[in-house]
Short mmCIF file of C-alpha atoms and ligand atoms in Angstrom, two decimals:
data_model
loop_
_atom_site.label_atom_id
_atom_site.label_comp_id
_atom_site.label_asym_id
_atom_site.label_seq_id
_atom_site.Cartn_x
_atom_site.Cartn_y
_atom_site.Cartn_z
CA MET A 1 -51.83 -43.64 51.29
CA PHE A 2 -49.54 -45.34 49.37
CA ALA A 3 -49.12 -44.21 45.37
CA VAL A 4 -46.92 -44.33 42.48
CA TYR A 5 -46.90 -41.07 40.65
CA ALA A 6 -45.26 -38.76 38.35
CA ASP A 7 -43.65 -35.15 39.64
CA SER A 8 -41.95 -34.30 36.59
CA PHE A 9 -41.57 -34.95 32.62
CA SER A 10 -38.56 -36.09 30.62
CA THR A 11 -38.89 -37.09 26.69
CA ASP A 12 -35.77 -39.01 27.04
CA GLU A 13 -35.72 -40.51 30.52
CA PRO A 14 -39.32 -40.76 31.56
CA LEU A 15 -38.58 -42.74 34.65
CA SER A 16 -36.75 -39.69 35.90
CA GLY A 17 -40.10 -38.42 37.03
CA LEU A 18 -41.41 -41.20 38.46
CA GLN A 19 -42.01 -41.37 42.35
CA VAL A 20 -43.18 -44.16 44.63
CA GLY A 21 -44.52 -43.10 48.13
CA ASP A 22 -47.19 -41.15 49.83
CA ARG A 23 -50.02 -39.07 48.32
CA PRO A 24 -53.24 -37.74 50.31
CA ASP A 25 -56.33 -40.10 50.22
CA PRO A 26 -58.56 -38.95 47.15
CA VAL A 27 -61.75 -37.03 48.09
CA PRO A 28 -64.77 -38.46 46.10
CA GLU A 29 -67.05 -35.55 44.29
CA GLU A 30 -70.79 -35.60 44.26
CA GLY A 31 -71.96 -39.10 42.03
CA TRP A 32 -68.39 -40.41 42.97
CA THR A 33 -67.22 -43.19 44.97
CA THR A 34 -63.71 -44.68 46.22
CA VAL A 35 -62.32 -48.29 45.44
CA ARG A 36 -59.52 -49.85 47.40
CA VAL A 37 -57.46 -51.11 44.91
CA LYS A 38 -56.19 -55.06 44.76
CA ALA A 39 -54.68 -54.75 41.38
CA ALA A 40 -53.64 -52.30 38.84
CA ALA A 41 -52.49 -52.68 35.49
CA LEU A 42 -49.43 -50.67 33.38
CA ASN A 43 -50.11 -49.39 30.14
CA HIS A 44 -47.97 -47.39 27.56
CA HIS A 45 -50.07 -44.47 28.46
CA ASP A 46 -48.54 -44.13 31.66
CA LEU A 47 -44.87 -43.91 30.12
CA TRP A 48 -46.42 -41.10 27.70
CA SER A 49 -47.53 -39.46 30.89
CA LEU A 50 -43.79 -39.35 32.48
CA ARG A 51 -42.79 -37.99 28.94
CA GLY A 52 -45.65 -35.31 29.25
CA VAL A 53 -48.06 -36.47 26.64
CA GLY A 54 -51.75 -35.95 27.45
CA LEU A 55 -50.90 -34.61 31.03
CA LYS A 56 -50.41 -31.08 31.97
CA GLU A 57 -47.56 -29.65 34.37
CA ALA A 58 -50.24 -27.97 36.29
CA ALA A 59 -51.69 -31.22 37.26
CA LEU A 60 -48.53 -32.63 38.68
CA PRO A 61 -47.87 -34.43 41.12
CA MET A 62 -50.30 -36.97 39.31
CA VAL A 63 -50.62 -40.67 40.50
CA LEU A 64 -50.49 -42.91 37.70
CA GLY A 65 -52.47 -45.74 36.15
CA CYS A 66 -55.76 -46.00 34.34
CA ASP A 67 -56.66 -49.73 34.92
CA ALA A 68 -57.48 -51.28 38.55
CA ALA A 69 -59.74 -53.94 39.92
CA GLY A 70 -60.70 -53.87 43.61
CA LEU A 71 -63.58 -53.38 46.22
CA ASP A 72 -65.99 -50.84 46.23
CA GLU A 73 -67.48 -49.11 49.39
CA ASP A 74 -69.47 -52.14 50.16
CA SER A 75 -66.68 -54.58 49.28
CA ASN A 76 -68.27 -55.94 46.09
CA GLU A 77 -65.45 -56.84 43.86
CA VAL A 78 -65.15 -54.44 40.61
CA VAL A 79 -63.75 -53.11 37.67
CA MET A 80 -63.18 -49.66 37.03
CA HIS A 81 -64.09 -47.96 33.39
CA ALA A 82 -61.26 -45.80 33.03
CA VAL A 83 -62.88 -43.03 30.72
CA VAL A 84 -64.15 -40.05 32.84
CA ASN A 85 -66.87 -38.17 31.10
CA ASP A 86 -68.45 -34.84 31.61
CA PRO A 87 -71.41 -35.33 33.94
CA SER A 88 -73.70 -33.81 31.29
CA TRP A 89 -72.73 -36.26 28.23
CA THR A 90 -74.97 -39.19 27.48
CA GLY A 91 -73.81 -40.51 24.34
CA ASP A 92 -70.91 -43.10 23.34
CA GLN A 93 -68.43 -42.36 26.19
CA THR A 94 -65.46 -42.42 24.07
CA LEU A 95 -66.91 -39.89 21.66
CA ASP A 96 -67.00 -37.07 24.61
CA PRO A 97 -65.00 -34.33 23.59
CA LYS A 98 -64.43 -33.41 27.44
CA ARG A 99 -63.65 -36.93 28.45
CA SER A 100 -60.34 -37.59 30.24
CA LEU A 101 -58.70 -40.88 31.47
CA LEU A 102 -57.93 -41.69 35.03
CA SER A 103 -54.27 -40.21 35.76
CA GLU A 104 -55.08 -37.31 33.20
CA ARG A 105 -57.14 -34.88 35.11
CA TYR A 106 -58.38 -37.17 37.87
CA GLN A 107 -55.71 -38.82 40.19
CA GLY A 108 -54.92 -42.49 38.82
CA THR A 109 -55.29 -46.32 39.89
CA PHE A 110 -51.45 -46.89 41.14
CA ALA A 111 -52.63 -46.17 44.83
CA ASP A 112 -54.32 -47.59 48.15
CA LEU A 113 -57.48 -46.05 46.81
CA VAL A 114 -59.20 -44.30 43.68
CA ALA A 115 -61.88 -41.90 43.31
CA VAL A 116 -64.05 -42.75 40.35
CA PRO A 117 -67.34 -41.80 39.23
CA ARG A 118 -70.27 -44.53 40.38
CA ARG A 119 -70.95 -45.01 37.07
CA ASN A 120 -67.77 -46.28 36.16
CA LEU A 121 -67.79 -49.55 37.97
CA VAL A 122 -68.38 -52.82 36.43
CA PRO A 123 -69.12 -56.05 38.62
CA LYS A 124 -65.85 -58.37 38.37
CA PRO A 125 -67.30 -62.09 37.68
CA ALA A 126 -65.99 -64.34 40.33
CA SER A 127 -64.05 -66.28 37.69
CA LEU A 128 -61.74 -63.72 37.08
CA SER A 129 -58.70 -62.77 39.64
CA PHE A 130 -58.17 -59.25 40.71
CA GLU A 131 -54.68 -59.52 38.52
CA GLU A 132 -56.76 -60.62 35.32
CA ALA A 133 -59.61 -58.16 35.79
CA ALA A 134 -57.05 -55.27 36.18
CA CYS A 135 -55.68 -55.83 32.68
CA LEU A 136 -59.11 -55.56 31.08
CA PRO A 137 -60.32 -51.57 31.22
CA THR A 138 -57.51 -50.17 28.71
CA ALA A 139 -55.80 -52.61 26.65
CA TRP A 140 -58.43 -55.45 26.38
CA LEU A 141 -61.07 -52.91 26.21
CA THR A 142 -59.61 -50.89 23.23
CA ALA A 143 -58.72 -54.44 21.66
CA TYR A 144 -62.44 -55.77 21.89
CA ARG A 145 -63.74 -52.24 20.68
CA MET A 146 -61.07 -52.56 17.77
CA LEU A 147 -62.10 -55.90 16.42
CA PHE A 148 -65.90 -56.15 17.34
CA THR A 149 -67.38 -52.44 17.10
CA ARG A 150 -64.84 -50.38 14.69
CA GLY A 151 -63.86 -53.29 12.92
CA GLY A 152 -67.13 -55.06 12.38
CA LEU A 153 -65.51 -58.68 12.04
CA LYS A 154 -67.40 -61.56 12.27
CA PRO A 155 -66.59 -65.43 12.67
CA GLY A 156 -64.70 -66.81 9.40
CA ASP A 157 -62.93 -63.25 8.92
CA THR A 158 -58.82 -63.00 8.57
CA VAL A 159 -57.35 -60.19 10.63
CA LEU A 160 -53.28 -59.36 10.99
CA VAL A 161 -52.29 -58.05 14.26
CA GLN A 162 -48.96 -56.12 14.19
CA GLY A 163 -46.51 -56.42 16.97
CA ALA A 164 -47.63 -59.58 18.80
CA GLY A 165 -45.78 -58.70 21.80
CA GLY A 166 -47.77 -55.58 22.95
CA GLY A 167 -50.68 -55.74 25.70
CA VAL A 168 -53.16 -54.65 23.30
CA ALA A 169 -51.83 -56.94 20.57
CA THR A 170 -51.89 -59.87 22.75
CA ALA A 171 -55.34 -59.15 23.55
CA LEU A 172 -56.22 -58.74 19.85
CA VAL A 173 -54.82 -62.17 19.25
CA ALA A 174 -56.71 -64.00 22.04
CA LEU A 175 -60.02 -62.29 21.64
CA GLY A 176 -59.84 -62.28 17.76
CA ARG A 177 -59.23 -66.05 18.16
CA ALA A 178 -62.31 -66.41 20.64
CA GLY A 179 -64.34 -64.56 18.53
CA GLY A 180 -63.82 -67.21 15.39
CA LEU A 181 -61.43 -65.38 13.42
CA ARG A 182 -58.76 -66.69 11.61
CA VAL A 183 -55.80 -64.99 13.16
CA TYR A 184 -52.28 -63.88 11.72
CA ALA A 185 -49.41 -62.14 14.09
CA THR A 186 -46.28 -60.21 13.16
CA SER A 187 -43.60 -60.02 15.50
CA ARG A 188 -39.75 -58.99 15.28
CA ASP A 189 -38.89 -61.62 17.68
CA GLU A 190 -38.75 -65.37 17.53
CA LYS A 191 -39.96 -65.94 21.05
CA LYS A 192 -43.02 -63.59 21.19
CA ARG A 193 -44.20 -65.41 17.67
CA GLN A 194 -44.25 -68.54 19.27
CA ARG A 195 -46.19 -66.95 22.40
CA ALA A 196 -48.52 -65.42 19.80
CA LEU A 197 -49.08 -68.84 18.31
CA GLU A 198 -49.67 -70.54 22.03
CA LEU A 199 -52.29 -67.74 22.54
CA GLY A 200 -54.10 -68.62 19.64
CA ALA A 201 -52.94 -67.17 16.23
CA HIS A 202 -53.15 -69.56 13.26
CA GLU A 203 -49.94 -68.16 11.59
CA VAL A 204 -47.20 -66.14 12.78
CA PHE A 205 -44.49 -63.97 10.56
CA GLU A 206 -41.64 -61.68 10.99
CA SER A 207 -42.73 -57.96 10.83
CA ASN A 208 -43.18 -56.72 7.51
CA ALA A 209 -43.09 -60.25 5.81
CA ARG A 210 -45.44 -61.22 2.98
CA LEU A 211 -48.44 -62.99 4.02
CA PRO A 212 -50.05 -65.77 2.22
CA GLN A 213 -53.20 -63.94 1.84
CA ARG A 214 -54.60 -60.43 1.88
CA VAL A 215 -56.75 -59.67 4.98
CA ASP A 216 -60.06 -58.58 5.96
CA ALA A 217 -58.74 -56.21 8.43
CA VAL A 218 -55.46 -54.97 10.28
CA MET A 219 -54.98 -54.10 13.77
CA GLU A 220 -52.39 -51.35 14.13
CA THR A 221 -50.76 -50.43 17.38
CA VAL A 222 -47.26 -49.92 16.01
CA GLY A 223 -47.47 -47.00 13.72
CA ARG A 224 -44.47 -45.91 11.51
CA ALA A 225 -43.07 -49.17 11.39
CA THR A 226 -45.60 -51.25 10.31
CA TRP A 227 -47.97 -48.95 8.44
CA SER A 228 -47.05 -49.41 4.91
CA HIS A 229 -47.20 -53.30 5.56
CA SER A 230 -50.65 -53.12 6.96
CA ILE A 231 -52.18 -51.18 4.13
CA LYS A 232 -50.81 -53.50 1.50
CA SER A 233 -51.65 -56.56 3.74
CA LEU A 234 -55.59 -55.60 2.99
CA ARG A 235 -57.99 -56.90 0.38
CA PRO A 236 -59.96 -54.57 -1.92
CA GLY A 237 -62.39 -52.79 0.37
CA GLY A 238 -60.62 -54.16 3.56
CA THR A 239 -60.38 -52.35 6.88
CA LEU A 240 -57.21 -50.70 8.96
CA VAL A 241 -58.25 -49.94 12.48
CA VAL A 242 -55.51 -47.92 14.44
CA SER A 243 -55.40 -47.31 18.06
CA GLY A 244 -51.87 -46.73 18.67
CA THR A 245 -48.52 -45.41 17.12
CA THR A 246 -45.84 -47.11 19.56
CA SER A 247 -42.88 -46.83 16.66
CA GLY A 248 -43.93 -43.14 15.68
CA PRO A 249 -47.05 -41.70 14.10
CA ASP A 250 -45.30 -40.63 10.79
CA PRO A 251 -45.08 -43.00 8.28
CA GLU A 252 -42.67 -42.53 5.42
CA ASN A 253 -45.47 -43.61 2.75
CA ALA A 254 -48.74 -43.28 4.01
CA GLU A 255 -49.88 -45.82 0.87
CA LEU A 256 -52.61 -43.12 0.13
CA THR A 257 -53.00 -44.55 -3.58
CA ARG A 258 -53.47 -48.02 -2.41
CA VAL A 259 -55.90 -46.44 0.20
CA PHE A 260 -58.28 -44.66 -2.53
CA PHE A 261 -57.55 -47.47 -5.38
CA LEU A 262 -58.55 -50.47 -3.39
CA GLN A 263 -61.30 -48.28 -1.58
CA LEU A 264 -59.61 -49.33 1.86
CA ARG A 265 -61.18 -47.71 5.25
CA VAL A 266 -58.91 -46.38 7.94
CA ILE A 267 -60.37 -46.39 10.92
CA GLY A 268 -59.75 -44.87 14.32
CA SER A 269 -60.73 -46.53 17.64
CA THR A 270 -59.68 -45.35 21.31
CA MET A 271 -60.67 -47.41 24.36
CA GLY A 272 -64.28 -48.50 24.69
CA THR A 273 -67.79 -47.75 26.45
CA SER A 274 -68.40 -49.14 30.03
CA ALA A 275 -71.23 -51.30 28.10
CA GLU A 276 -68.70 -52.94 26.10
CA LEU A 277 -66.03 -53.34 29.33
CA ALA A 278 -69.56 -55.30 30.71
CA SER A 279 -69.55 -57.32 27.50
CA LEU A 280 -66.00 -58.25 27.47
CA THR A 281 -66.37 -59.30 31.37
CA GLU A 282 -68.57 -61.89 30.09
CA LEU A 283 -66.85 -62.93 27.04
CA LEU A 284 -63.89 -63.74 29.51
CA ASP A 285 -66.20 -65.26 31.93
CA VAL A 286 -67.96 -67.68 29.34
CA SER A 287 -65.19 -68.39 27.21
CA GLY A 288 -62.06 -68.97 29.54
CA VAL A 289 -59.86 -66.51 27.74
CA ARG A 290 -57.68 -64.70 30.18
CA PRO A 291 -55.40 -61.77 29.79
CA VAL A 292 -51.65 -62.65 29.17
CA ILE A 293 -49.82 -61.35 32.32
CA ASP A 294 -45.98 -61.06 31.48
CA ARG A 295 -45.11 -60.14 35.36
CA VAL A 296 -46.74 -59.46 38.61
CA LEU A 297 -45.06 -57.19 40.89
CA PRO A 298 -45.87 -55.56 44.51
CA MET A 299 -46.55 -51.83 43.57
CA GLU A 300 -43.77 -50.81 45.77
CA GLN A 301 -41.55 -52.29 42.83
CA ALA A 302 -43.36 -50.43 40.08
CA ARG A 303 -40.24 -48.61 38.50
CA GLU A 304 -38.92 -52.49 37.37
CA GLY A 305 -42.36 -52.91 35.25
CA PHE A 306 -41.87 -49.32 33.96
CA ALA A 307 -38.37 -49.97 32.94
CA ALA A 308 -39.46 -53.34 31.30
CA MET A 309 -42.16 -51.46 29.33
CA ALA A 310 -39.72 -48.97 28.26
CA GLU A 311 -37.06 -51.44 27.15
CA GLY A 312 -39.78 -53.01 24.87
CA ASP A 313 -39.16 -56.37 26.98
CA LEU A 314 -42.72 -57.50 27.51
CA PHE A 315 -45.12 -60.43 26.27
CA GLY A 316 -48.74 -59.13 27.69
CA LYS A 317 -49.28 -57.30 30.43
CA VAL A 318 -47.65 -55.86 33.65
CA VAL A 319 -49.98 -55.76 36.94
CA PHE A 320 -48.87 -54.32 40.46
CA THR A 321 -50.89 -55.72 43.27
CA ARG A 322 -51.40 -54.09 46.80
N1 NAP B 401 -56.09 -45.73 21.43
C1 NAP B 401 -56.37 -46.08 22.88
O1 NAP B 401 -57.38 -46.38 23.36
C2 NAP B 401 -54.81 -46.72 23.30
C3 NAP B 401 -55.33 -48.11 24.19
C4 NAP B 401 -54.27 -48.82 24.55
C5 NAP B 401 -52.83 -48.40 24.01
N2 NAP B 401 -52.97 -47.76 23.04
C6 NAP B 401 -51.70 -47.07 22.37
O2 NAP B 401 -51.58 -48.48 21.57
C7 NAP B 401 -49.97 -48.82 21.45
C8 NAP B 401 -49.84 -49.99 22.16
O3 NAP B 401 -49.71 -50.24 23.23
P1 NAP B 401 -49.21 -51.64 24.55
O4 NAP B 401 -49.19 -51.03 25.58
O5 NAP B 401 -50.16 -52.44 23.62
O6 NAP B 401 -47.89 -52.10 23.58
P2 NAP B 401 -46.44 -51.27 23.53
O7 NAP B 401 -45.68 -51.69 24.55
O8 NAP B 401 -46.52 -50.10 23.23
O9 NAP B 401 -46.19 -52.51 22.24
C9 NAP B 401 -46.74 -52.33 21.08
C10 NAP B 401 -45.72 -53.40 20.00
O10 NAP B 401 -45.13 -52.59 19.07
C11 NAP B 401 -44.21 -53.18 18.45
N3 NAP B 401 -43.07 -52.20 18.18
C12 NAP B 401 -42.77 -51.26 19.07
N4 NAP B 401 -41.70 -50.56 18.32
C13 NAP B 401 -41.68 -51.24 16.99
C14 NAP B 401 -41.07 -51.24 16.18
N5 NAP B 401 -39.83 -50.15 15.97
N6 NAP B 401 -40.94 -51.73 14.82
C15 NAP B 401 -41.92 -52.88 14.85
N7 NAP B 401 -42.65 -53.09 15.92
C16 NAP B 401 -42.59 -52.21 16.82
C17 NAP B 401 -43.58 -54.53 19.45
O11 NAP B 401 -44.06 -55.66 18.97
P3 NAP B 401 -42.85 -56.62 18.77
O12 NAP B 401 -41.83 -56.33 19.81
O13 NAP B 401 -44.07 -58.05 18.80
O14 NAP B 401 -42.53 -56.72 17.48
C18 NAP B 401 -44.49 -54.30 20.90
O15 NAP B 401 -44.88 -55.28 21.43
C19 NAP B 401 -49.19 -47.64 22.34
O16 NAP B 401 -48.60 -46.56 21.49
C20 NAP B 401 -50.46 -47.15 23.21
O17 NAP B 401 -50.28 -45.76 23.63
C21 NAP B 401 -54.05 -46.90 22.31
#
């Protein structure tokens, strides 16, 4: 089958290990099924994989991609939950110590066919296109859990979204607005700030600018470059939810004095459950909110999408179609 895969790692030139070509068809395990991919979305995770983060050398060559929507063996339209659990695990799927994401231990979604556990399939609402549905399982699901499960935000609360151009960040802005929150967003780039306003942010600011008021919660995916500002932007007792560190995991100042003196909560968040993915698809179905797509490319041109993400030159998701 056709596939986009990694055959080596490079920290400095991640695209050097990216291959576009033929790979064997997947053979589903007991309890698994095969999905014919119609659309798949790119995540920063795929770039990390090409750098050798989260992916072992022994697993190469590895088909990349966590996210996809397509047709199951009975031609039903489905979205795939990307978290693969140990078969014996029955708790919150994101807390399974043996969990992996598609493209870490099992072959990923940038291919004609992908094998997944049957329980990972969620029905795709007819109102969502395959391209839109493909954006949901990682970035949008992560944003949903950050805001509503881990952040515990309620209508009327104020939230700050850092780095408004990212895939998770655009989802945070749109979902936050749909959930009745007052949404502030930051970006280094004036055009991205304008786009964030169009997407639903109430007010936008340059990265690290002073806000008109302290917020109930900050959604952090940028890391080092915005951490200090995130902590300083919280009201006493406020909550910082962190799910990524695009600019690095080591802030110059962790602001620990503020964390204890203002009794702040710093909460990690990773992906989401298949039940949250089903709730997210329903939220989009009833609200009309749609993923922001920067560009749609035929899967054969995947390299172009990876290069744009590596350069940080995106607003929203890159989607590959078959
Ligand atoms: N834990 C999970 O389950 C999970 C799931 C999905 C993603 N993630 C992680 O979340 C992070 C975000 O991923 P993504 O795919 O949404 O987007 P991304 O392409 O990594 O971009 C995130 C945003 O970070 C900002 N940024 C990058 N470098 C910066 C710098 N030096 N200074 C200030 N801002 C900077 C940019 O915002 P502006 O250009 O607008 O300023 C950019 O739009 C990644 O690290 C990813 O690995 C985690």
